[in-house]
Coordinates of C-alpha atoms in Angstrom, one line a residue:
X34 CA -29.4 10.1 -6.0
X35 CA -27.9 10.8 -9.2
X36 CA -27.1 14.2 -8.3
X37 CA -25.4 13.2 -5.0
X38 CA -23.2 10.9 -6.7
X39 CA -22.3 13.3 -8.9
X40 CA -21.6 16.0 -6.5
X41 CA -19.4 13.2 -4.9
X42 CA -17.8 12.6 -7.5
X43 CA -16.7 15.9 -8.5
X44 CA -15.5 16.3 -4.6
X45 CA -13.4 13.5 -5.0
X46 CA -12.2 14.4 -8.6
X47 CA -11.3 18.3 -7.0
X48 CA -9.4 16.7 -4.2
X49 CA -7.4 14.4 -6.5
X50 CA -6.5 17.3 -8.7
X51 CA -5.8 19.2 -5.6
X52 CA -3.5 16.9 -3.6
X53 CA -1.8 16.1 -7.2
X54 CA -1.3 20.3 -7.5
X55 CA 0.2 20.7 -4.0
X56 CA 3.0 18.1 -4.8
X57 CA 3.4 20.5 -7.6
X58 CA 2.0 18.6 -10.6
X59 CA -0.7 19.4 -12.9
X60 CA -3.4 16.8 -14.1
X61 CA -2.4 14.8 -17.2
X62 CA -3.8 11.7 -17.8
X63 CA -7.7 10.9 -17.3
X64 CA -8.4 9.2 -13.8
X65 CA -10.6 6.4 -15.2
X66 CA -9.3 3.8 -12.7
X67 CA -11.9 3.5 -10.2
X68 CA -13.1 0.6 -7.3
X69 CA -11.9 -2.7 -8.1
X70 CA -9.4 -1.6 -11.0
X71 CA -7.7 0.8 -8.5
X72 CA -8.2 -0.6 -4.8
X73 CA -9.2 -3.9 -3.9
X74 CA -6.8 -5.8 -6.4
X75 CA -6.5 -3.1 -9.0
X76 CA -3.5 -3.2 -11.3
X77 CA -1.3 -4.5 -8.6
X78 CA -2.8 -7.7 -8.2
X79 CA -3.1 -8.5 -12.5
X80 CA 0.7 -7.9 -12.7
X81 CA 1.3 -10.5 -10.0
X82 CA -0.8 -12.4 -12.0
X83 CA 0.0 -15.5 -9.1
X84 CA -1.0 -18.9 -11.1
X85 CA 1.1 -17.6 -14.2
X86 CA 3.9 -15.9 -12.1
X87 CA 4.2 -18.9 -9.8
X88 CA 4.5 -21.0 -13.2
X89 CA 7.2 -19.2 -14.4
X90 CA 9.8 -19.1 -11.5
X91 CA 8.6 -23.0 -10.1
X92 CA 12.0 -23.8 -11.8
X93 CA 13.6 -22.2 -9.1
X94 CA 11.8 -23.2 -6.1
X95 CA 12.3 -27.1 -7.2
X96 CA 16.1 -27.6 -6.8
X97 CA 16.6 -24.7 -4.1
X98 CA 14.5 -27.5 -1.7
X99 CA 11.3 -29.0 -3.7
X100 CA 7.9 -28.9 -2.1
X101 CA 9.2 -27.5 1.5
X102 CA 10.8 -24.8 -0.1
X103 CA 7.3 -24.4 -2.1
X104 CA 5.0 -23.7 1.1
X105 CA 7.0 -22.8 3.7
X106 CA 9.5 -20.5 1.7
X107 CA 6.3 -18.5 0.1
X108 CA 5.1 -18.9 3.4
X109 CA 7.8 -16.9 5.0
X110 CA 8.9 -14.7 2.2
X111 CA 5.0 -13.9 2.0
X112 CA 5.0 -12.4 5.1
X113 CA 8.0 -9.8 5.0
X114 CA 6.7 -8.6 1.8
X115 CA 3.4 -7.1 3.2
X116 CA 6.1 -5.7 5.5
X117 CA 7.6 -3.8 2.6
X118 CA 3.8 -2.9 1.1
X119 CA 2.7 -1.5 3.9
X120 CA 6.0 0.6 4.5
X121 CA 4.9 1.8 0.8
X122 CA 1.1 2.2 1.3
X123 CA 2.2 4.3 3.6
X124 CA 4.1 7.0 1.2
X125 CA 1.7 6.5 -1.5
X126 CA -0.7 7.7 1.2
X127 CA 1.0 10.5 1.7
X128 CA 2.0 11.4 -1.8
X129 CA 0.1 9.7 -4.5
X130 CA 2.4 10.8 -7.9
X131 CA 3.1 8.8 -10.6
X132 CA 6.9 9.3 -9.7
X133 CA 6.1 8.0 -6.3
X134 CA 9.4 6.1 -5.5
X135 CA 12.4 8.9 -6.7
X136 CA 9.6 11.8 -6.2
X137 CA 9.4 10.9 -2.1
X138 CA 13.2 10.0 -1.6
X139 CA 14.0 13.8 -3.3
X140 CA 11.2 14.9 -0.5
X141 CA 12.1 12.8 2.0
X142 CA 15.7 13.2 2.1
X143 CA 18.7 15.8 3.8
X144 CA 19.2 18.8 1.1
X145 CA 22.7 17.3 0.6
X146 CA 21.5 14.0 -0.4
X147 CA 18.1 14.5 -2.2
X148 CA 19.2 14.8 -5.8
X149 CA 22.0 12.1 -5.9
X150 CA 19.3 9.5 -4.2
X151 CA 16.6 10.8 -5.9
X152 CA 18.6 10.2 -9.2
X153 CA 19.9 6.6 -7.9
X154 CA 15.8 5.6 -7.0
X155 CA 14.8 6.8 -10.6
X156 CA 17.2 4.5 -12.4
X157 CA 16.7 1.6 -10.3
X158 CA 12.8 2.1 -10.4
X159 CA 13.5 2.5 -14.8
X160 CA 15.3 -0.5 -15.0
X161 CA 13.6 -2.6 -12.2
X162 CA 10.2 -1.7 -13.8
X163 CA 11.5 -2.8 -17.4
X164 CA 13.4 -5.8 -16.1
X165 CA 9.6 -6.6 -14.7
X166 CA 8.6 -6.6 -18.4
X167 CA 11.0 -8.5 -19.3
X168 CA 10.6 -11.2 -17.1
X169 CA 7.4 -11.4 -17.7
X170 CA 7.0 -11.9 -21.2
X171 CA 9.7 -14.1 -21.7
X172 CA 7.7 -16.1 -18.7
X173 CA 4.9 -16.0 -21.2
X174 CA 7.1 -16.3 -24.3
X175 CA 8.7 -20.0 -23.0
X176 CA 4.7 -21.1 -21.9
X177 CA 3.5 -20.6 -25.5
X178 CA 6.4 -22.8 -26.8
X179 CA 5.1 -25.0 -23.5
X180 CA 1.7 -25.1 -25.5
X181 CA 3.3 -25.9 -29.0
X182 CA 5.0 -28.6 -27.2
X183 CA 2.1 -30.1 -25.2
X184 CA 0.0 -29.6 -28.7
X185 CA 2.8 -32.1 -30.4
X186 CA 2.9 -34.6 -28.0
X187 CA 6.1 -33.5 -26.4
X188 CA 8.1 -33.7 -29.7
X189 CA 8.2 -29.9 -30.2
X190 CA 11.2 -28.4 -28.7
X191 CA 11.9 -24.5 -28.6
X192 CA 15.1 -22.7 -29.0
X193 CA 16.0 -19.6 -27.5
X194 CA 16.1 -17.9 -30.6
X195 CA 12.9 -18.9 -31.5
X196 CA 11.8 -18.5 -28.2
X197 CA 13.1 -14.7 -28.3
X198 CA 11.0 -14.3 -31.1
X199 CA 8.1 -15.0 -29.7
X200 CA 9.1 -12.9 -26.6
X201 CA 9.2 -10.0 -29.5
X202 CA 6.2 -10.7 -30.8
X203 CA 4.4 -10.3 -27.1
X204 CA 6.4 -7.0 -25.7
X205 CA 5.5 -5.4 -29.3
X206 CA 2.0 -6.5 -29.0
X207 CA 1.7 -5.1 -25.6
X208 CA 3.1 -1.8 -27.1
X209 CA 0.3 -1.5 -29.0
X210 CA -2.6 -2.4 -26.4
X211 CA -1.1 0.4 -23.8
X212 CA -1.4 3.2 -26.7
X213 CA -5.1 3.0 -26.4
X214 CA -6.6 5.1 -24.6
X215 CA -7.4 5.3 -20.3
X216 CA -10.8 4.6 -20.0
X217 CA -10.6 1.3 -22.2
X218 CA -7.3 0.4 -20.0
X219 CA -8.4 1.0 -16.9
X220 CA -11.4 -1.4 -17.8
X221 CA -9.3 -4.5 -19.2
X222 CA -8.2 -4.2 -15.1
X223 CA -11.6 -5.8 -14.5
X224 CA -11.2 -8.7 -16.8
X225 CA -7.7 -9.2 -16.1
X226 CA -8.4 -9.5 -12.2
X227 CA -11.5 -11.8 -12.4
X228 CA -9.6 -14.2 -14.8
X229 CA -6.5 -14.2 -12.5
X230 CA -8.7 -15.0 -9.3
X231 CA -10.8 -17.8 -11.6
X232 CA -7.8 -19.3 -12.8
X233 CA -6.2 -19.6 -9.3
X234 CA -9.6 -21.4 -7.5
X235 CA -9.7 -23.7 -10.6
X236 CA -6.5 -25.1 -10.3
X237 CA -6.6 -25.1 -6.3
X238 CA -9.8 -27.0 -6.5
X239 CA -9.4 -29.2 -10.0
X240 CA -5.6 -30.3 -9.5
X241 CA -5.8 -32.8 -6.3
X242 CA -9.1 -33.7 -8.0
X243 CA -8.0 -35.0 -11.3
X244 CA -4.2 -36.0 -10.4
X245 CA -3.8 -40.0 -10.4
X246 CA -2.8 -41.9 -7.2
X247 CA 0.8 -42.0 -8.5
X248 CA 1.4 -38.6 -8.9
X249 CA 0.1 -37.8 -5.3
X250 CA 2.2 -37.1 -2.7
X251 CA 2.0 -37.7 1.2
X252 CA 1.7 -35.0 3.8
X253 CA 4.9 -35.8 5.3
X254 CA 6.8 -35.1 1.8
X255 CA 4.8 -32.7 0.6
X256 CA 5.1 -30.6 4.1
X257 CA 8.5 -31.8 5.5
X258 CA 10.6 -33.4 2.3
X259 CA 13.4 -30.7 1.4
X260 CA 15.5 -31.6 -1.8
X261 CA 18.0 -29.5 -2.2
X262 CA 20.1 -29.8 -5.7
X263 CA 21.2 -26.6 -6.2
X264 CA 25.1 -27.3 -4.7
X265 CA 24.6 -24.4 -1.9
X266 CA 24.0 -25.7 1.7
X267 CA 20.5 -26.2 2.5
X268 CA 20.2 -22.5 4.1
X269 CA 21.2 -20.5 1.6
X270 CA 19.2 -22.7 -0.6
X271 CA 16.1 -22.3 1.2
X272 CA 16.8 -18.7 1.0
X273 CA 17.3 -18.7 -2.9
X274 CA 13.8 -20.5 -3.5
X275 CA 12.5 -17.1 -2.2
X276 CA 12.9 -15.9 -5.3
X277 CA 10.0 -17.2 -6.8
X278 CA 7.6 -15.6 -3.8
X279 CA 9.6 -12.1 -4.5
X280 CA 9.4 -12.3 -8.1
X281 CA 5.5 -13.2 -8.1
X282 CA 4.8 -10.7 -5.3
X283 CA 6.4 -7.8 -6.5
X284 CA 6.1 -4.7 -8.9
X285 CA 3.2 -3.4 -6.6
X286 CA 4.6 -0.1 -6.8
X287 CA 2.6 -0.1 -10.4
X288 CA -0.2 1.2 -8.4
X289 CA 1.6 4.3 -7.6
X290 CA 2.9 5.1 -11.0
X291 CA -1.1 5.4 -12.0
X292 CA -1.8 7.4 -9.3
X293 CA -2.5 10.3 -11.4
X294 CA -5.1 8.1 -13.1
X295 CA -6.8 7.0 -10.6
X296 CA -9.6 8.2 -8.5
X297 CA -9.2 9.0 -4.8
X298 CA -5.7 8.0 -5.1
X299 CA -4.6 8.7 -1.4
X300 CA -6.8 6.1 -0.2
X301 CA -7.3 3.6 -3.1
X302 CA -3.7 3.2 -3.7
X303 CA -2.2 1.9 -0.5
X304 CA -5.1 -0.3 0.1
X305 CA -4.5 -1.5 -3.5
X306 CA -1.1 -2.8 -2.6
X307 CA -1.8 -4.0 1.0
X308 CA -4.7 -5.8 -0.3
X309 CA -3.0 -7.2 -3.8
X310 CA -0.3 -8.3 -1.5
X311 CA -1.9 -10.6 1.5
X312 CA -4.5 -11.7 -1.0
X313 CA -1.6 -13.1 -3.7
X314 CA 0.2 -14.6 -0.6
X315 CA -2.7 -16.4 0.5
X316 CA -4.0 -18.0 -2.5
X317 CA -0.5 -18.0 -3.2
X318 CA 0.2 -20.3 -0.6
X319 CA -2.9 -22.3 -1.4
X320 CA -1.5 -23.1 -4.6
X321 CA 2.0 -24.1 -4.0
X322 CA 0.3 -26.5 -1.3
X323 CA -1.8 -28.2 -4.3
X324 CA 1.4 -28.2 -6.3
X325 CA 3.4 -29.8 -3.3
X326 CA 0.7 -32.8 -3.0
X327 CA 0.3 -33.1 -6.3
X328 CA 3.6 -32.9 -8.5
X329 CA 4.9 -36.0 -7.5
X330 CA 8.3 -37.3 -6.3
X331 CA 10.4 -37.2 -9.6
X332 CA 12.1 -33.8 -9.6
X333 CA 14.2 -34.4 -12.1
X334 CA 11.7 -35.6 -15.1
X335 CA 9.8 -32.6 -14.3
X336 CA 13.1 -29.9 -14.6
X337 CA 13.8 -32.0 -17.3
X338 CA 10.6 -32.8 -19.1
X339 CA 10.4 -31.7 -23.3
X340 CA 7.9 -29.7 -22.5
X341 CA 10.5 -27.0 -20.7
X342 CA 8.1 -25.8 -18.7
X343 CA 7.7 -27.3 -14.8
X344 CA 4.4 -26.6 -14.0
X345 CA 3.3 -27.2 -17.4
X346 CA 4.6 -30.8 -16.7
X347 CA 2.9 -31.2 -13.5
X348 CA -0.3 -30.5 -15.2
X349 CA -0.1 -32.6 -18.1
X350 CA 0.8 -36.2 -15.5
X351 CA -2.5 -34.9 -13.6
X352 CA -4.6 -33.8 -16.7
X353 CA -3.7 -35.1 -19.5
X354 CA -2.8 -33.8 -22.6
X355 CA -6.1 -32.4 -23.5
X356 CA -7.1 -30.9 -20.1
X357 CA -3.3 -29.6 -19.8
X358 CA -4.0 -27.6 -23.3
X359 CA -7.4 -26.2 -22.5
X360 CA -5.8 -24.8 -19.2
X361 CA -2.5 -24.0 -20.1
X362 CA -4.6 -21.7 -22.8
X363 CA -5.9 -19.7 -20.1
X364 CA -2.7 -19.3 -18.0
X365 CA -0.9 -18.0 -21.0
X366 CA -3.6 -15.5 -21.5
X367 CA -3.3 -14.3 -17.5
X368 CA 0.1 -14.3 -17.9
X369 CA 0.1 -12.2 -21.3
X370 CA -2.6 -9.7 -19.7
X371 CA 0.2 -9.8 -16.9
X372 CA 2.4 -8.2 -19.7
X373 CA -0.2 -5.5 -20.5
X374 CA -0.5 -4.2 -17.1
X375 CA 3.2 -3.9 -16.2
X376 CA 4.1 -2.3 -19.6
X377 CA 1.5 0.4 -18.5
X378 CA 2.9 0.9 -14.9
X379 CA 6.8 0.8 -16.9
X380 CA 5.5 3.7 -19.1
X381 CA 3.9 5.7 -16.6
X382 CA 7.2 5.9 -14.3
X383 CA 9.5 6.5 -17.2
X384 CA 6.6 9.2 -18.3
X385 CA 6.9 10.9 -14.5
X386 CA 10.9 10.5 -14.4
X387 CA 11.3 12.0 -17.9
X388 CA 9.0 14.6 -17.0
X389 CA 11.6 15.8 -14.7
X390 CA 14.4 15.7 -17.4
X391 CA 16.4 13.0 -15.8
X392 CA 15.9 10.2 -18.9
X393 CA 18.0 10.6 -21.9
X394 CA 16.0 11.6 -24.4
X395 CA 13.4 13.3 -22.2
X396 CA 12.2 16.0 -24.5
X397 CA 11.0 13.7 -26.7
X398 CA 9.9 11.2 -23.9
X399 CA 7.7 13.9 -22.0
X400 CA 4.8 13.9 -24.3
X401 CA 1.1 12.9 -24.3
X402 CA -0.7 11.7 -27.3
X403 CA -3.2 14.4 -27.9
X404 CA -5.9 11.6 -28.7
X405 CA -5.1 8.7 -27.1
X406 CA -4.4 11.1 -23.7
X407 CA -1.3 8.4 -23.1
X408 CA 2.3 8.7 -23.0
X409 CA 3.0 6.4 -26.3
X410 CA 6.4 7.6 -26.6
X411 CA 7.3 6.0 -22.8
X412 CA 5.3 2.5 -24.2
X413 CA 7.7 2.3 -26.9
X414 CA 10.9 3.2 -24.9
X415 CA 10.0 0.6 -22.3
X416 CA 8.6 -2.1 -25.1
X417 CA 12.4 -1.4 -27.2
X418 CA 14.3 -1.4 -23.8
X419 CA 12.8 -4.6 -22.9
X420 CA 13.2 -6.5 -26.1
X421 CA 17.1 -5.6 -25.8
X422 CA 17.6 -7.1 -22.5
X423 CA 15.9 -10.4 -24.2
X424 CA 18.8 -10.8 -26.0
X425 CA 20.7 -12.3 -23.2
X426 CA 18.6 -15.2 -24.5
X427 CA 21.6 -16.0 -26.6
X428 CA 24.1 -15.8 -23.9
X429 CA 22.4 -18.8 -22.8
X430 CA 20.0 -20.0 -20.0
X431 CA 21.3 -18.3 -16.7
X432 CA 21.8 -14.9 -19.1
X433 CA 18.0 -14.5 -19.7
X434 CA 17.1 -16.0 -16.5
X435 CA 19.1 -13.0 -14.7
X436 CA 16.7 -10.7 -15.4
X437 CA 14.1 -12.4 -12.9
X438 CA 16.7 -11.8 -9.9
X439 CA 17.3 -8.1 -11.6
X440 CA 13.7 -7.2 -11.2
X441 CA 13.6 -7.8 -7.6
X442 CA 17.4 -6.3 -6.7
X443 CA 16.6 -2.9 -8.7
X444 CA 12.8 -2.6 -7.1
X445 CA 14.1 -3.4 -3.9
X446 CA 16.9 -0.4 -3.8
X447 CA 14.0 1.4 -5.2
X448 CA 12.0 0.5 -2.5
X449 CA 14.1 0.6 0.5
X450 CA 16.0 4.1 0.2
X451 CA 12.7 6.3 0.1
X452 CA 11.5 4.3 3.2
X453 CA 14.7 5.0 5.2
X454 CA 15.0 8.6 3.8
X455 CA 11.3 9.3 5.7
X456 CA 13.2 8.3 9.0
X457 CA 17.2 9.1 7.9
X458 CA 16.7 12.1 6.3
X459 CA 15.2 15.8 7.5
X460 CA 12.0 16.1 6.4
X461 CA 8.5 16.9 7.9
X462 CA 6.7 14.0 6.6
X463 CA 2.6 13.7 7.1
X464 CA 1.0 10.8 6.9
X465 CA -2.3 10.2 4.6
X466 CA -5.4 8.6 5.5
X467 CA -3.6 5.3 5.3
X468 CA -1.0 5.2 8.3
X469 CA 0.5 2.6 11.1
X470 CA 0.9 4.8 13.7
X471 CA 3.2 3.6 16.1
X472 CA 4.2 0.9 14.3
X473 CA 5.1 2.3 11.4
X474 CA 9.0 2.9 12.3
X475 CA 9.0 -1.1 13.5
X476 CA 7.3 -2.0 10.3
X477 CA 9.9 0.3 8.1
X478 CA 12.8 -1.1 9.7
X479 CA 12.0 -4.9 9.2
X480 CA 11.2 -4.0 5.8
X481 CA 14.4 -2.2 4.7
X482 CA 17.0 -4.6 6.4
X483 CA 15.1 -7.6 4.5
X484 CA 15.0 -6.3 1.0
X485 CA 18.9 -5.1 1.7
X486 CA 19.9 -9.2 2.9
X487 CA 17.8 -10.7 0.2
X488 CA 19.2 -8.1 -2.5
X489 CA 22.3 -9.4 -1.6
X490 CA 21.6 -13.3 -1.7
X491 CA 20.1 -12.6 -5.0
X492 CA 23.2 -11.1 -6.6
X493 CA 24.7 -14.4 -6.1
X494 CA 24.6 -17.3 -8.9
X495 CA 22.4 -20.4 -8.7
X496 CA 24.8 -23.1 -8.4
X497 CA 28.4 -22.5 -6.4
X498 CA 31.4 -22.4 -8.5
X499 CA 30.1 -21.1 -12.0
X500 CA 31.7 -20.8 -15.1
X501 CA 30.8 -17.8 -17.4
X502 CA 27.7 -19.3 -19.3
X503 CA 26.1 -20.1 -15.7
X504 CA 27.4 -17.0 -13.8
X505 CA 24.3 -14.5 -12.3
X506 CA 24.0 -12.2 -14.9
X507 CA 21.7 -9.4 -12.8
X508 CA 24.8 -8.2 -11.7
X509 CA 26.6 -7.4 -14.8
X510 CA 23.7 -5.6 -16.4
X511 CA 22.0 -3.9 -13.5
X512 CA 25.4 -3.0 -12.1
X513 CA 26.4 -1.4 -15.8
X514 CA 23.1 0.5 -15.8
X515 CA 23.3 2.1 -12.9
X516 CA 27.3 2.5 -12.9
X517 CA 26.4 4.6 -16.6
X518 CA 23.8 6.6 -14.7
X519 CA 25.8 8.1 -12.0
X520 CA 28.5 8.7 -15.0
X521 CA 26.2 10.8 -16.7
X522 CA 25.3 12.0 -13.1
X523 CA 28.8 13.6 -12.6
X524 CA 29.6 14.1 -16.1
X525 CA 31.7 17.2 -16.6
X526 CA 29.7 20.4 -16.7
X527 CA 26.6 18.2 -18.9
X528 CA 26.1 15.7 -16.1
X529 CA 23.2 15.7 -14.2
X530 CA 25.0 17.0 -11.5
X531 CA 25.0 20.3 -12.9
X532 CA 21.2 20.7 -13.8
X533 CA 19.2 17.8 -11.9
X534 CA 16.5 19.4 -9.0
X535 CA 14.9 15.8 -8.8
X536 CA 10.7 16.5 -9.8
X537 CA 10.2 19.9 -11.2
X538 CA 6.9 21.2 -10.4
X539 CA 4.8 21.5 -13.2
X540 CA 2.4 24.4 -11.4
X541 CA 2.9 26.6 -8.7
X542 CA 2.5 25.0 -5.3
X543 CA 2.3 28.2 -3.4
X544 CA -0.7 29.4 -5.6
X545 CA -2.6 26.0 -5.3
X546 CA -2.0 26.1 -1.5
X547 CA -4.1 29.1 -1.3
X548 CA -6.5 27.8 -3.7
X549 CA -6.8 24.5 -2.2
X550 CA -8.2 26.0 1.1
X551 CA -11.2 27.5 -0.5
X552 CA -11.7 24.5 -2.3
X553 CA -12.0 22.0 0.4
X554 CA -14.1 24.5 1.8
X555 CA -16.4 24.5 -1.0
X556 CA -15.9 20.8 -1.1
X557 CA -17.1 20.9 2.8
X558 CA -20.7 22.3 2.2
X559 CA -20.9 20.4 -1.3
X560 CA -20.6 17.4 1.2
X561 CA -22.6 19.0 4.0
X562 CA -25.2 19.4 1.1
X563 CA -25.3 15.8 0.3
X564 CA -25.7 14.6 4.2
X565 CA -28.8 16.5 4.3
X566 CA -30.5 15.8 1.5
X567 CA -29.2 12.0 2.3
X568 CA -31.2 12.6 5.5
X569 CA -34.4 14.1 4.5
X570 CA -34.8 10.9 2.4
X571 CA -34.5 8.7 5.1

């Protein structure tokens, strides 16, 4: 049995390498990431992290219509994202590459087009991907400060500039975890998953156990109650509140970016981000249903609590200030391995987009540390890019809270254009062994018209009528970077329009065409082998 498995093994290691050469790349990193750290939740499902992510962005869903907006606006929202994953499972099926997004729009897409999209998707994925890390650490950043303040009995009270430096002290820290090596990444995955999924049962199951009668809501306002404080009409607010199911369920394009590091990558990857997808939206769900029926009908003390931190609020009326600590412990610590994961996805797309010379600086980006085998150079450009967009900290609460809203709008356009290029554009697209058949072109076109309306309602700022200190920040920064990019796009005779190809094969396709028939032959009767020594032993 041994020997089968590895004779299997090194079929499917041949066909990854194989499939990887015909999109014209050759095999860098290690593919360590196997079964449950690259399909059934995989990476994917520890950077939604759920429990942690639903923590940081509950300060959303509150004013934008309290508990309805809660269930039935994840509910909803829930439902048009596996919409958009499976339109992506799709290409990744198709073409697993760490450059997935910008790599199929430039393949996808009418000659005239390919290189100005492909360019435009690259960007967006860049800064949507570091926007991610962003968000995400500063989530964990303000739920330590929630801890020191819990810990003093709600006397403790961060400021943003000590918050920020805690939000250092965590992107740096991840820096340093995601220049170890593969193998030791790819099995943190494991422990990051069965924490998450833990985590998310405990509280589903412990919460309407231990919260007091006071604190416990009816069905009727749990449900049906909408409270809507936010200043917009109560449709557009209901809309908004979708922010916090987009934000949580999102950045599952991090499967793609380790394609090229995990094993059987045009199967494992799509089903990693279907699967991360409708499992986060259920238990999802489940949570925001506890929350609902347990947080209470005070929305205001908990927006408004010392602690700073909403959920962190609702836990402490239901558990106390011990139990509150003890779990709030173990949410920071999901939502810190959160961190970990995206940094590695942001590295590995900056690594695949450099590779193709369209980063500044991508000479010196474009390298793999010999002993390690991992793109440190990317870590630390995505760890220093992140740490600068924290800085809007000091621009006040709406600044650094933009960069929640900027995550989803720059993912979104990097989403949506290679998924209309594949039906837009001239191409001769096959599918992979993941495929909707007929319903694929349905499926595409519901996804694409509601990331471009809800890319729009997100530019827009929390409350009507701002002034500058409240105004929606997402579109100042992610409108500069990507205004800069297609500047140095058309920049005379230096821009990119002058040199850019989109992905530059790194072997020769036409050579590993050839090659690649005789090896799945080979690969044939080393599986034909297997079956019938498989079937002698039975």
């Amino acid at each position: 049995m041994d020997k089968e498995r590895q004779t299997h093994k090194s079929a499917i290691e041949v066909a990854d390498e194989e499939l990887l050469a015909s999109l014209g790349y050759k095999q860098e990193f290690q593919r360590a990431f196997t079964g449950l750290e690259a399909s059934t939740f995989g990476i994917a499902f520890s950077i939604i992290g759920l429990l942690p992510s639903i923590a940081s962005v509950l300060v959303y869903s509150i004013p934008d219509g309290g508990p309805s907006a809660m269930v039935w606006g994840w509910l909803v929202a829930s439902v048009f994202i596996l919409f958009v994953g499976m339109s992506m499972a799709e290409l990744a099926s198709a073409a697993p590459t760490s450059g997935g997004l910008y790599f199929w729009t430039h393949s996808l897409s009418s000659p005239r087009w390919r290189n100005l999209l492909a360019w435009i998707v690259g960007y967006a994925n860049t800064i949507g991907s570091v926007a991610s890390v962003a968000s995400i650490d500063w989530g964990c950043a303000v739920q330590i400060t929630a801890a020191a303040s819990i810990g003093t009995g709600q006397t403790y009270s961060a400021t943003n500039a000590q918050t920020f430096g805690v939000y250092a002290a965590v992107v740096l820290s991840h820096a340093v975890i995601c220049c170890l090596g593969t193998r030791l990444l790819a099995r943190l995955q494991t422990v990051y998953v069965v924490l998450n999924v833990l985590l998310c049962l405990a509280v589903i199951i412990a919460l309407p156990a231990a919260t007091p009668k006071e604190f416990r809501n009816t069905a009727s306002y749990a449900l049906g109650n909408f409270t809507n404080s936010s200043g917009w009409p109560s449709g557009f607010a209901f809309m908004l509140s979708f922010l916090a199911p987009l934000w949580t369920i999102c950045s599952f394009d991090s499967s793609v970016h380790i394609s090229e590091e995990a094993s059987n990558a045009a199967t494992a990857v799509p089903w990693a981000i279907v699967y991360a997808i409708g499992i986060a939206g259920v238990l999802g769900w489940a949570i925001n249903v506890a929350l609902a029926f347990c947080m209470g009908t005070d929305m205001d003390s908990i927006l408004n609590s010392p602690i700073g931190q909403p959920m962190a609020e609702i836990f402490f009326n239901s558990f106390g200030q011990k139990g509150t600590l003890a779990l709030w412990s173990i949410v920071v610590l999901v939502q810190y391995m959160m961190g970990s994961s995206m940094v590695l996805a942001a590295s590995r797309q900056s690594f695949a987009f450099s590779r193709d010379g369209a980063l500044p600086f991508s000479n010196w980006l474009y390298r793999m540390n010999s002993y390690t085998k991992t793109p440190v150079n990317t870590v630390w450009f995505v760890a220093a890019f992140s740490i600068l967009l924290g800085l809007l900290a000091f621009a006040g609460d709406s600044a650094i809270n933009a960069i929640f809203s900027m995550s989803i709008v720059a993912l979104y356009i990097a989403y949506a254009i290679p998924i209309a290029a594949r039906y837009l554009g001239t191409n001769d697209f096959a599918p992979g062994p993941f495929t909707l058949g007929i319903f694929s072109a349905p499926c595409a076109l519901i996804s694409v018209l509601w990331m471009l309306f809800m890319s729009v309602v997100f530019l827009f700022p929390g409350t009507p009528g701002p002034d500058v200190a409240d105004m929606n920040y997402a579109v100042v920064v992610l409108g500069g970077v990507m205004f800069l990019s297609l500047v140095w796009y058309y920049f005379p005779k230096y821009g990119g329009v002058h040199w850019f190809e989109g992905p530059i094969p790194t072997v020769d396709k036409l050579a590993h065409a050839s090659e690649r028939s005789s090896t799945t032959d080979s690969m044939t009767k080393e599986k034909a082998g297997v079956t019938v020594v498989q079937s002698e032993a039975l």
